[in-house]
Coordinates of C-alpha atoms and ligand atoms in Angstrom, one line a residue:
X1010 CA -0.1 -0.2 0.3
X1011 CA 1.2 3.4 -0.9
X1012 CA 1.8 5.9 1.8
X1013 CA 1.5 9.6 0.7
X1014 CA 3.4 12.0 1.7
X1015 CA 3.4 16.0 3.2
X1016 CA 5.3 18.6 0.8
X1017 CA 7.3 20.4 3.6
X1018 CA 10.3 23.0 2.1
X1019 CA 10.3 21.8 -0.8
X1020 CA 10.9 18.4 0.1
X1021 CA 8.6 15.0 0.5
X1022 CA 8.0 14.0 4.4
X1023 CA 6.5 10.7 5.4
X1024 CA 6.1 9.5 9.4
X1025 CA 6.5 6.8 11.8
X1026 CA 2.7 6.9 12.3
X1027 CA 0.1 6.5 9.0
X1028 CA -3.0 6.0 8.8
X1029 CA -5.6 4.3 6.0
X1030 CA -7.7 6.5 3.8
X1031 CA -10.7 5.4 3.3
X1032 CA -12.9 5.0 -0.5
X1033 CA -16.5 5.7 0.9
X1034 CA -18.3 4.2 -2.8
X1035 CA -16.8 0.5 -1.5
X1036 CA -15.1 0.1 1.6
X1037 CA -11.6 0.1 0.0
X1038 CA -8.1 1.1 1.0
X1039 CA -6.7 3.7 -1.1
X1040 CA -3.3 4.7 0.6
X1041 CA -1.8 5.7 3.4
X1042 CA -1.3 8.6 5.2
X1043 CA 1.3 10.1 7.3
X1044 CA 0.5 11.9 11.0
X1045 CA 2.7 14.8 11.4
X1046 CA 4.3 15.5 14.6
X1047 CA 4.4 17.9 16.5
X1048 CA 8.4 18.8 15.1
X1049 CA 7.0 18.6 12.1
X1050 CA 4.4 20.9 12.2
X1051 CA 6.8 23.4 13.5
X1052 CA 9.2 22.1 11.0
X1053 CA 6.7 23.2 8.1
X1054 CA 6.0 26.3 9.9
X1055 CA 9.9 27.4 10.2
X1056 CA 9.9 26.6 6.1
X1057 CA 6.7 28.6 5.5
X1058 CA 8.3 31.4 7.2
X1059 CA 11.6 31.7 6.3
X1060 CA 10.1 30.9 2.6
X1061 CA 8.0 34.1 3.0
X1062 CA 10.1 36.9 2.8
X1063 CA 11.3 36.0 -0.6
X1064 CA 8.3 35.2 -1.5
X1065 CA 6.4 38.3 -0.6
X1066 CA 9.8 41.1 -2.5
X1067 CA 9.1 38.7 -5.7
X1068 CA 8.1 41.1 -8.2
X1069 CA 4.2 41.0 -8.7
X1070 CA 4.4 39.6 -12.4
X1071 CA 6.9 37.2 -11.2
X1072 CA 4.3 35.6 -8.7
X1073 CA 1.8 35.8 -11.2
X1074 CA 3.5 34.1 -14.0
X1075 CA 4.6 31.5 -11.7
X1076 CA 0.7 30.9 -10.3
X1077 CA -0.5 31.1 -13.9
X1078 CA 2.4 28.2 -14.2
X1079 CA 0.0 26.3 -11.5
X1080 CA -3.1 26.6 -13.0
X1081 CA -1.0 24.8 -16.1
X1082 CA -0.2 22.3 -13.5
X1083 CA -3.6 21.8 -12.1
X1084 CA -4.5 21.1 -16.3
X1085 CA -2.6 19.2 -16.9
X1086 CA -2.9 16.8 -14.0
X1087 CA -6.6 17.0 -14.0
X1088 CA -7.1 13.7 -15.2
X1089 CA -5.0 12.2 -11.8
X1090 CA -6.8 15.0 -9.8
X1091 CA -9.8 14.4 -10.9
X1092 CA -9.5 10.3 -10.2
X1093 CA -8.6 10.9 -6.7
X1094 CA -11.6 13.5 -6.2
X1095 CA -14.0 11.0 -6.7
X1096 CA -12.2 8.0 -5.5
X1097 CA -11.8 9.7 -1.8
X1098 CA -14.7 12.0 -1.7
X1099 CA -16.9 9.7 -3.7
X1100 CA -19.0 12.9 -5.8
X1101 CA -19.0 11.1 -9.7
X1102 CA -16.3 11.9 -12.1
X1103 CA -19.1 14.3 -13.8
X1104 CA -18.2 16.6 -16.6
X1105 CA -15.3 19.8 -16.9
X1106 CA -17.3 22.9 -17.3
X1107 CA -20.1 25.4 -15.2
X1108 CA -22.9 23.8 -17.9
X1109 CA -22.1 19.6 -16.8
X1110 CA -22.9 17.8 -14.0
X1111 CA -20.6 19.3 -10.8
X1112 CA -18.5 15.7 -9.9
X1113 CA -14.9 15.2 -9.7
X1114 CA -14.0 17.3 -13.2
X1115 CA -16.0 19.9 -12.6
X1116 CA -13.9 20.1 -9.4
X1117 CA -10.8 20.1 -10.6
X1118 CA -11.3 22.4 -13.3
X1119 CA -12.8 24.6 -10.8
X1120 CA -9.0 24.6 -9.2
X1121 CA -7.9 25.8 -11.8
X1122 CA -10.3 28.9 -12.7
X1123 CA -9.6 30.0 -9.1
X1124 CA -5.7 30.0 -9.1
X1125 CA -6.2 32.5 -12.7
X1126 CA -8.4 34.6 -11.2
X1127 CA -6.5 35.7 -8.0
X1128 CA -3.1 35.6 -10.2
X1129 CA -4.8 38.5 -12.8
X1130 CA -6.3 40.1 -10.4
X1131 CA -4.5 43.7 -8.5
X1132 CA -4.8 45.4 -5.5
X1133 CA -3.4 48.9 -6.4
X1134 CA -2.3 51.6 -4.2
X1135 CA -5.7 53.6 -3.1
X1136 CA -5.2 56.9 -1.8
X1137 CA -7.1 57.3 1.2
X1138 CA -7.2 61.2 1.2
X1139 CA -4.9 64.0 -0.6
X1140 CA -4.9 67.6 -0.1
X1141 CA -2.2 70.5 0.0
X1142 CA -0.6 70.0 3.0
X1143 CA -0.6 65.9 3.2
X1144 CA -1.6 62.4 0.8
X1145 CA -2.4 58.8 2.6
X1146 CA -1.5 56.0 0.8
X1147 CA -2.9 52.6 1.6
X1148 CA -0.8 49.8 0.8
X1149 CA -1.6 46.2 1.5
X1150 CA 1.4 44.1 2.7
X1151 CA 0.7 40.0 3.3
X1152 CA 0.0 38.3 7.4
X1153 CA 3.0 36.3 7.0
X1154 CA 2.3 32.9 6.8
X1155 CA -1.3 31.5 6.4
X1156 CA -2.7 28.6 8.4
X1157 CA -5.3 26.8 6.4
X1158 CA -7.6 23.7 7.7
X1159 CA -9.9 21.9 4.7
X1160 CA -13.1 19.9 4.8
X1161 CA -13.6 17.1 3.1
X1162 CA -16.8 17.6 1.1
X1163 CA -14.5 20.0 -1.9
X1164 CA -11.2 18.6 -0.7
X1165 CA -9.2 20.3 -3.7
X1166 CA -11.6 23.7 -4.2
X1167 CA -11.7 24.3 -1.1
X1168 CA -7.5 24.2 -0.2
X1169 CA -7.2 26.4 -3.7
X1170 CA -9.4 28.6 -2.3
X1171 CA -7.2 29.5 0.4
X1172 CA -3.8 28.4 -0.8
X1173 CA -4.3 30.3 -4.0
X1174 CA -4.7 34.2 -3.0
X1175 CA -2.2 33.8 -0.2
X1176 CA 0.2 33.2 -1.9
X1177 CA -0.3 35.5 -4.8
X1178 CA -0.3 38.4 -2.0
X1179 CA 2.6 37.4 -1.0
X1180 CA 2.2 35.0 2.0
X1181 CA 3.2 31.4 2.5
X1182 CA 0.6 28.6 3.8
X1183 CA 0.9 25.5 5.7
X1184 CA -2.5 24.0 5.1
X1185 CA -3.6 20.6 6.8
X1186 CA -6.5 18.6 4.8
X1187 CA -9.5 16.3 6.4
X1188 CA -8.0 13.6 7.8
X1189 CA -11.4 12.0 5.5
X1190 CA -9.7 13.6 1.7
X1191 CA -5.8 13.8 2.8
X1192 CA -4.4 12.2 -0.1
X1193 CA -5.9 14.2 -3.2
X1194 CA -4.7 17.4 -1.1
X1195 CA -1.4 16.1 -0.6
X1196 CA -0.6 14.9 -4.1
X1197 CA -2.2 18.5 -5.7
X1198 CA 0.6 20.5 -3.3
X1199 CA 3.4 18.1 -4.0
X1200 CA 2.4 18.7 -7.7
X1201 CA 1.7 22.4 -8.1
X1202 CA 5.1 23.1 -5.9
X1203 CA 7.0 22.3 -8.9
X1204 CA 6.2 25.6 -9.7
X1205 CA 7.4 27.2 -6.8
X1206 CA 10.4 28.1 -4.7
X1207 CA 10.8 26.1 -1.6
X1208 CA 9.0 26.5 1.3
X1209 CA 5.7 28.4 0.2
X1210 CA 3.1 26.0 0.5
X1211 CA 3.8 23.5 2.4
X1212 CA 1.7 20.6 4.0
X1213 CA 1.0 18.4 7.5
X1214 CA -1.3 15.4 7.8
X1215 CA -3.3 13.9 10.5
X1216 CA -6.1 14.4 12.6
X1217 CA -8.2 17.5 14.2
X1218 CA -5.0 17.4 16.7
X1219 CA -2.3 18.1 13.7
X1220 CA -4.6 21.2 13.2
X1221 CA -5.0 22.1 16.4
X1222 CA -1.3 22.4 17.1
X1223 CA -1.0 24.2 13.5
X1224 CA -3.5 27.2 14.6
X1225 CA -2.3 27.9 17.6
X1226 CA 2.0 28.0 16.6
X1227 CA 2.7 31.6 17.6
X1228 CA 4.5 31.4 13.8
X1229 CA 1.4 31.8 11.8
X1230 CA -0.1 35.2 11.4
X1231 CA -3.6 34.0 9.8
X1232 CA -5.7 31.2 9.4
X1233 CA -8.2 30.2 7.2
X1234 CA -10.2 27.4 8.4
X1235 CA -13.9 26.4 6.3
X1236 CA -15.5 23.0 8.2
X1237 CA -18.1 23.0 11.6
X1238 CA -18.9 25.4 14.1
X1239 CA -18.0 24.2 16.9
X1240 CA -14.6 23.0 15.9
X1241 CA -13.8 26.7 14.1
X1242 CA -15.2 28.5 17.5
X1243 CA -12.0 26.4 18.5
X1244 CA -10.0 27.4 16.1
X1245 CA -10.8 31.3 16.9
X1246 CA -10.4 30.6 20.3
X1247 CA -7.1 29.4 19.6
X1248 CA -5.7 31.9 17.2
X1249 CA -7.0 34.8 19.4
X1250 CA -4.4 33.5 22.5
X1251 CA -2.4 34.5 19.9
X1252 CA -4.1 38.3 18.2
X1253 CA -4.4 36.2 14.8
X1254 CA -7.4 36.9 12.6
X1255 CA -9.2 34.3 11.3
X1256 CA -11.3 33.7 8.4
X1257 CA -14.8 31.3 9.1
X1258 CA -16.8 29.6 6.6
X1259 CA -18.9 27.8 8.8
X1260 CA -21.2 26.3 6.6
X1261 CA -25.0 27.1 7.9
X1262 CA -28.8 26.3 6.6
X1263 CA -29.3 28.1 4.3
X1264 CA -33.3 28.8 3.1
X1265 CA -34.7 28.0 -0.2
X1266 CA -37.9 30.5 -0.4
X1267 CA -40.6 30.3 -3.7
X1268 CA -42.6 33.1 -4.7
X1269 CA -46.3 32.3 -5.4
X1270 CA -45.3 33.1 -8.8
X1271 CA -42.5 31.2 -9.6
X1272 CA -42.7 28.7 -12.3
X1273 CA -41.8 25.2 -10.4
X1274 CA -41.5 22.8 -13.4
X1275 CA -39.2 26.0 -14.9
X1276 CA -37.0 25.6 -11.9
X1277 CA -36.8 22.6 -10.7
X1278 CA -33.8 21.3 -12.0
X1279 CA -32.0 24.4 -10.6
X1280 CA -33.6 23.8 -7.3
X1281 CA -32.5 20.3 -7.2
X1282 CA -28.9 20.8 -8.3
X1283 CA -28.8 23.7 -5.6
X1284 CA -30.2 21.0 -2.5
X1285 CA -28.1 17.8 -4.3
X1286 CA -24.8 19.3 -5.6
X1287 CA -22.3 16.8 -4.3
X1288 CA -25.0 15.0 -1.9
X1289 CA -26.1 18.2 -0.7
X1290 CA -22.3 17.5 1.2
X1291 CA -22.0 21.8 0.4
X1292 CA -21.6 24.6 2.5
X1293 CA -24.1 26.4 0.6
X1294 CA -26.4 24.2 -0.8
X1295 CA -30.2 24.7 -0.4
X1296 CA -31.2 23.1 3.0
X1297 CA -35.1 23.5 3.5
X1298 CA -37.1 24.8 0.6
X1299 CA -40.4 27.1 1.6
X1300 CA -42.8 26.4 -0.8
X1301 CA -45.8 28.5 -0.8
X1302 CA -50.1 26.4 -1.1
X1303 CA -50.3 26.8 -4.3
X1304 CA -47.1 26.0 -5.8
X1305 CA -47.4 22.6 -3.6
X1306 CA -47.9 19.4 -5.0
X1307 CA -46.0 20.6 -8.8
X1308 CA -42.9 21.6 -6.7
X1309 CA -42.9 18.4 -5.5
X1310 CA -43.8 16.3 -7.8
X1311 CA -40.7 17.7 -10.2
X1312 CA -38.4 17.4 -7.5
X1313 CA -39.4 13.8 -6.9
X1314 CA -38.7 13.0 -11.0
X1315 CA -35.4 14.5 -11.0
X1316 CA -34.2 12.7 -7.4
X1317 CA -34.9 9.0 -9.0
X1318 CA -33.8 9.7 -12.0
X1319 CA -30.3 10.2 -11.1
X1320 CA -28.2 7.6 -11.1
X1321 CA -25.8 7.0 -8.0
X1322 CA -23.1 4.8 -7.8
X1323 CA -19.5 4.7 -8.1
X1324 CA -18.1 7.7 -9.3
X1325 CA -15.7 6.2 -11.3
X1326 CA -18.2 4.6 -13.5
X1327 CA -19.1 7.2 -16.3
X1328 CA -22.6 8.4 -16.0
X1329 CA -23.3 8.4 -12.6
X1330 CA -24.5 11.3 -11.0
X1331 CA -24.3 11.0 -7.8
X1332 CA -22.2 8.9 -5.2
X1333 CA -21.9 7.7 -1.7
X1334 CA -21.7 10.0 1.4
X1335 CA -18.6 10.9 2.5
X1336 CA -17.7 9.3 5.6
X1337 CA -20.0 7.6 8.0
X1338 CA -20.1 10.7 10.8
X1339 CA -21.8 12.3 8.3
X1340 CA -23.8 8.8 7.1
X1341 CA -25.0 8.1 10.4
X1342 CA -26.3 12.5 10.8
X1343 CA -28.4 12.0 7.7
X1344 CA -29.5 8.4 9.2
X1345 CA -30.4 10.0 12.2
X1346 CA -32.1 13.3 11.1
X1347 CA -34.4 11.4 8.6
X1348 CA -35.5 8.9 11.3
X1349 CA -36.7 11.7 13.2
X1350 CA -38.0 13.6 10.7
X1351 CA -40.5 10.2 10.6
X1352 CA -41.0 10.3 14.7
X1353 CA -41.8 13.9 14.0
X1354 CA -44.6 13.3 11.8
X1355 CA -42.5 14.3 8.2
X1356 CA -44.4 12.2 5.0
X1357 CA -40.7 10.6 3.5
X1358 CA -41.8 11.4 -0.7
X1359 CA -38.7 9.5 -2.0
X1360 CA -35.6 8.1 -0.9
X1361 CA -35.5 7.8 3.5
X1362 CA -34.2 3.8 4.0
X1363 CA -30.7 3.4 3.6
X1364 CA -29.4 1.5 0.3
X1365 CA -27.5 -1.5 1.8
X1366 CA -24.0 -3.1 0.9
X1367 CA -21.0 -1.4 0.4
X1368 CA -19.9 2.6 0.7
X1369 CA -22.1 5.4 2.7
X1370 CA -25.0 5.2 -0.3
X1371 CA -28.3 7.0 0.7
X1372 CA -30.5 7.6 -1.8
X1373 CA -31.4 10.9 -2.3
X1374 CA -34.9 12.2 0.0
X1375 CA -37.4 15.2 -0.1
X1376 CA -39.3 15.0 2.8
X1377 CA -42.6 16.9 3.2
X1378 CA -45.3 17.7 6.0
X1379 CA -42.8 18.8 8.8
X1380 CA -42.1 22.2 10.4
X1381 CA -39.7 25.1 11.6
X1382 CA -38.9 23.2 14.9
X1383 CA -39.0 20.1 13.3
X1384 CA -35.2 18.3 13.7
X1385 CA -34.3 18.0 10.1
X1386 CA -35.3 21.7 9.4
X1387 CA -33.5 23.2 11.9
X1388 CA -30.3 21.4 12.1
X1389 CA -28.4 21.0 9.1
X1390 CA -28.4 18.3 7.6
X1391 CA -25.3 18.6 5.2
X1392 CA -26.4 15.1 3.0
X1393 CA -29.1 13.8 0.4
X1394 CA -31.7 15.0 2.1
X1395 CA -34.2 17.8 1.9
X1396 CA -37.1 19.2 3.5
X1397 CA -39.8 21.1 1.8
X1398 CA -42.3 23.2 3.8
X1399 CA -45.2 24.9 3.3
X1400 CA -45.9 28.3 3.9
X1401 CA -49.3 30.4 3.7
X1402 CA -47.8 33.7 3.4
X1403 CA -44.4 35.7 2.2
X1404 CA -43.5 37.0 5.7
X1405 CA -44.1 33.8 7.1
X1406 CA -41.2 32.5 4.6
X1407 CA -39.4 35.6 5.7
X1408 CA -39.4 35.3 8.9
X1409 CA -38.9 31.4 8.5
X1410 CA -35.1 31.9 6.4
X1411 CA -33.6 34.3 9.4
X1412 CA -35.5 32.4 12.6
X1413 CA -31.9 30.5 12.7
X1414 CA -28.4 31.4 14.0
X1415 CA -26.4 30.8 11.2
X1416 CA -26.9 32.9 7.3
X1417 CA -24.3 31.7 4.5
X1418 CA -26.8 32.0 2.0
X1419 CA -30.1 31.6 0.3
X1420 CA -32.1 32.1 -2.6
X1421 CA -35.6 33.6 -3.6
X1422 CA -37.3 32.2 -7.0
X1423 CA -39.4 34.5 -9.1
X1424 CA -40.6 35.0 -12.3
X1425 CA -40.4 38.6 -11.3
X1426 CA -37.0 39.7 -10.5
X1427 CA -37.5 42.8 -8.4
X1428 CA -39.8 41.5 -6.1
X1429 CA -37.4 38.5 -5.7
X1430 CA -34.7 41.3 -5.1
X1431 CA -37.2 43.0 -2.8
X1432 CA -37.2 39.5 -0.2
X1433 CA -33.8 38.5 -0.7
X1434 CA -32.7 42.3 0.6
X1435 CA -34.3 40.9 3.9
X1436 CA -32.7 37.6 4.2
X1437 CA -29.7 37.2 7.1
X1438 CA -27.4 35.6 4.9
X1439 CA -24.7 36.2 3.2
X1440 CA -25.4 35.5 -0.2
X1441 CA -28.8 35.7 -1.7
X1442 CA -29.2 34.2 -4.9
X1443 CA -32.7 34.3 -7.3
X1444 CA -33.4 31.8 -9.1
X1445 CA -30.4 30.1 -8.5
X1446 CA -28.8 28.9 -5.0
X1447 CA -24.8 28.2 -4.6
X1448 CA -23.7 29.3 -7.8
X1449 CA -20.6 30.8 -6.3
X1450 CA -18.0 33.0 -8.6
X1451 CA -14.7 33.7 -8.4
X1452 CA -14.8 37.1 -8.7
X1453 CA -17.8 37.8 -6.1
X1454 CA -17.0 38.0 -2.4
X1455 CA -18.4 34.9 -0.8
X1456 CA -19.1 34.7 2.6
X1457 CA -21.6 33.9 6.3
X1458 CA -23.2 36.1 8.9
X1459 CA -24.0 35.0 12.1
X1460 CA -23.0 31.4 12.7
X1461 CA -21.7 31.2 9.7
X1462 CA -18.9 32.6 10.2
X1463 CA -17.1 35.5 9.6
X1464 CA -14.5 37.2 6.4
X1465 CA -14.8 36.8 2.5
X1466 CA -13.4 35.0 0.1
X1467 CA -12.9 35.1 -3.7
X1468 CA -13.1 38.6 -6.1
X1469 CA -10.9 41.7 -4.7
X1470 CA -12.9 41.8 -1.6
X1471 CA -11.4 38.1 -0.4
X1472 CA -7.5 39.0 -2.0
X1473 CA -7.6 41.2 1.2
X1474 CA -8.5 39.8 3.2
X1475 CA -5.4 37.6 2.9
X1476 CA -3.1 41.3 3.6
X1477 CA -3.3 43.7 5.8
X1478 CA -3.9 47.9 5.1
X1479 CA -0.2 49.7 5.6
X1480 CA -1.0 53.4 5.8
X1481 CA 2.2 55.7 4.1
X1482 CA 1.3 59.2 5.3
X1483 CA 3.4 61.7 4.1
X1484 CA 3.3 65.8 4.7
X1485 CA 3.8 68.2 1.8
Ligands
LIG973 P1 -14.7 19.6 11.2 O1 -15.0 21.4 11.3 O2 -14.7 18.8 12.9 O3 -13.5 19.6 10.3 C1 -13.1 20.5 9.4 C2 -11.3 20.8 9.3 O4 -11.2 20.6 10.7 C3 -10.8 19.5 9.1 O5 -9.8 19.3 8.7 C4 -10.5 18.9 10.8 O6 -9.5 17.9 10.2 C5 -9.7 20.6 11.3 N1 -9.9 19.7 12.8 C6 -10.3 19.6 13.7 N2 -10.4 19.5 15.1 C7 -9.5 20.9 14.9 C8 -8.8 21.6 15.7 N3 -9.0 21.4 17.4 N4 -7.9 22.6 14.9 C9 -7.8 23.0 14.0 N5 -8.1 22.2 13.4 C10 -9.4 20.9 13.1 O7 -15.9 19.1 10.6 P2 -16.6 17.8 10.3 O8 -15.7 16.7 9.5 O9 -16.4 16.7 11.8 O10 -17.9 17.6 10.3 C11 -18.6 18.1 11.1 C12 -20.0 18.7 10.6 O11 -19.2 19.5 9.8 C13 -20.6 18.3 8.7 O12 -21.6 17.6 9.5 C14 -20.6 20.1 8.7 O13 -22.4 19.8 9.0 C15 -20.0 20.4 8.9 N6 -19.4 21.0 7.5 C16 -19.0 21.9 6.8 C17 -18.2 22.8 6.1 C18 -18.5 23.1 4.8 O14 -18.3 23.4 4.0 N7 -18.8 24.6 5.9 C19 -17.6 21.4 5.8 C20 -17.0 20.4 5.9 C21 -18.6 20.1 7.0 P3 -9.8 15.9 10.5 O15 -11.0 16.2 9.6 O16 -8.7 15.1 10.3 O17 -10.7 16.1 12.0

């Protein structure tokens, strides 16, 4: 069995201790992953610290060119990386490009695009104030060393979201992937590191404890975290002890609201993918759908037809659209929430019973008959289950969307965009999509409000988030 290695200071690094990475579709062991020691975490941070001044001092055009080279490496290895995403994370290979079934090839294509876009963005100096007595310039400076903690749902893409803006801005990075999906990330970093000076991007791997060593180290200057609220709070606490800022992307429980003038048939496909992209294991997926009485039956019917038509299986087989749930912890959570929905009076429209056999497969499940306060509505399922909730008037639906303590995304569906915008502006979420859900873009800032975290990623705002302002104030 191959042991995959970390990249630290440009070297491949193993460890005395390893653990096995498992294919969630088959249960087979894919390879071994090093459990980094505390010393190895410190070494990776030291390498990043040593590399950072020279990296930041490089002419901007050189950093840009090297990052375009990183995008080329991702493209040249797209089949290899997509294969790892499917085998380790579970999402089927799917198609390439924005209009295709969003599987592993889509994820790797996203890595390429989310590298090219920050590489092409500039952060010019801004003049904050100028008159005959003074001139005040705001320059953007890198933080130094960024610690990145990535989750298991979009393992390569989220790693890229953390790594690329950071290095574009002159920081260096130490990243720890989730223990559920380490190999793909270790391999991607090994490959892209060939284009970068040693120490610019480093990896460590292992369980959550390794992540806690990383984020609490005084050699770290900023933390980027994507994952659960519970772990996010621990990470923020550890970073606060060193007065280090954190970007927290903590998922949510996105509401999708259909307005009474929505068109269930025409919108069903958008709603379906908004909820079930990556088997629902997506931070900004629609996790509860509010539908007016008048549209309830046609909406449920249209979604049921789509849910039952999607082939589910081992994602390495071409034509598969849905894969397994990524890990046992998440699978158990989904089973538990569906069982609680049944006990709380929910009607299972389709799915609702584990498929059995090898792998963590759970059928696409629609549940009606629930109300706010029921567990499947209030708790983030992060899986292939969607509660569809009836509402009587729009005010009630807006109140439902806002009543939880999270606010990452939301969506409003209507044939009248102006009306939808009015509703959207009253929803407490970092992004409210109209007639689409979860449609992130590399130029558009993305982040949560309330318990979904703070700070933004993507676009110029995302780039600024990995820098700090320095004012140069000149007396005339
Ligand atoms: P976690 O938040 O525990 O994991 C996210 C990352 O944090 C992983 O890399 C994990 O490593 C790491 N980690 C764990 N403990 C620490 C620590 N003390 N210090 C630093 N890093 C740490 O999420 P889970 O995998 O447990 O998933 C639980 C729930 O989180 C899901 O059910 C889902 O609701 C939500 N989630 C949200 C995501 C999002 O996109 N916002 C993504 C994934 C999950 P390791 O995996 O090795 O433990």
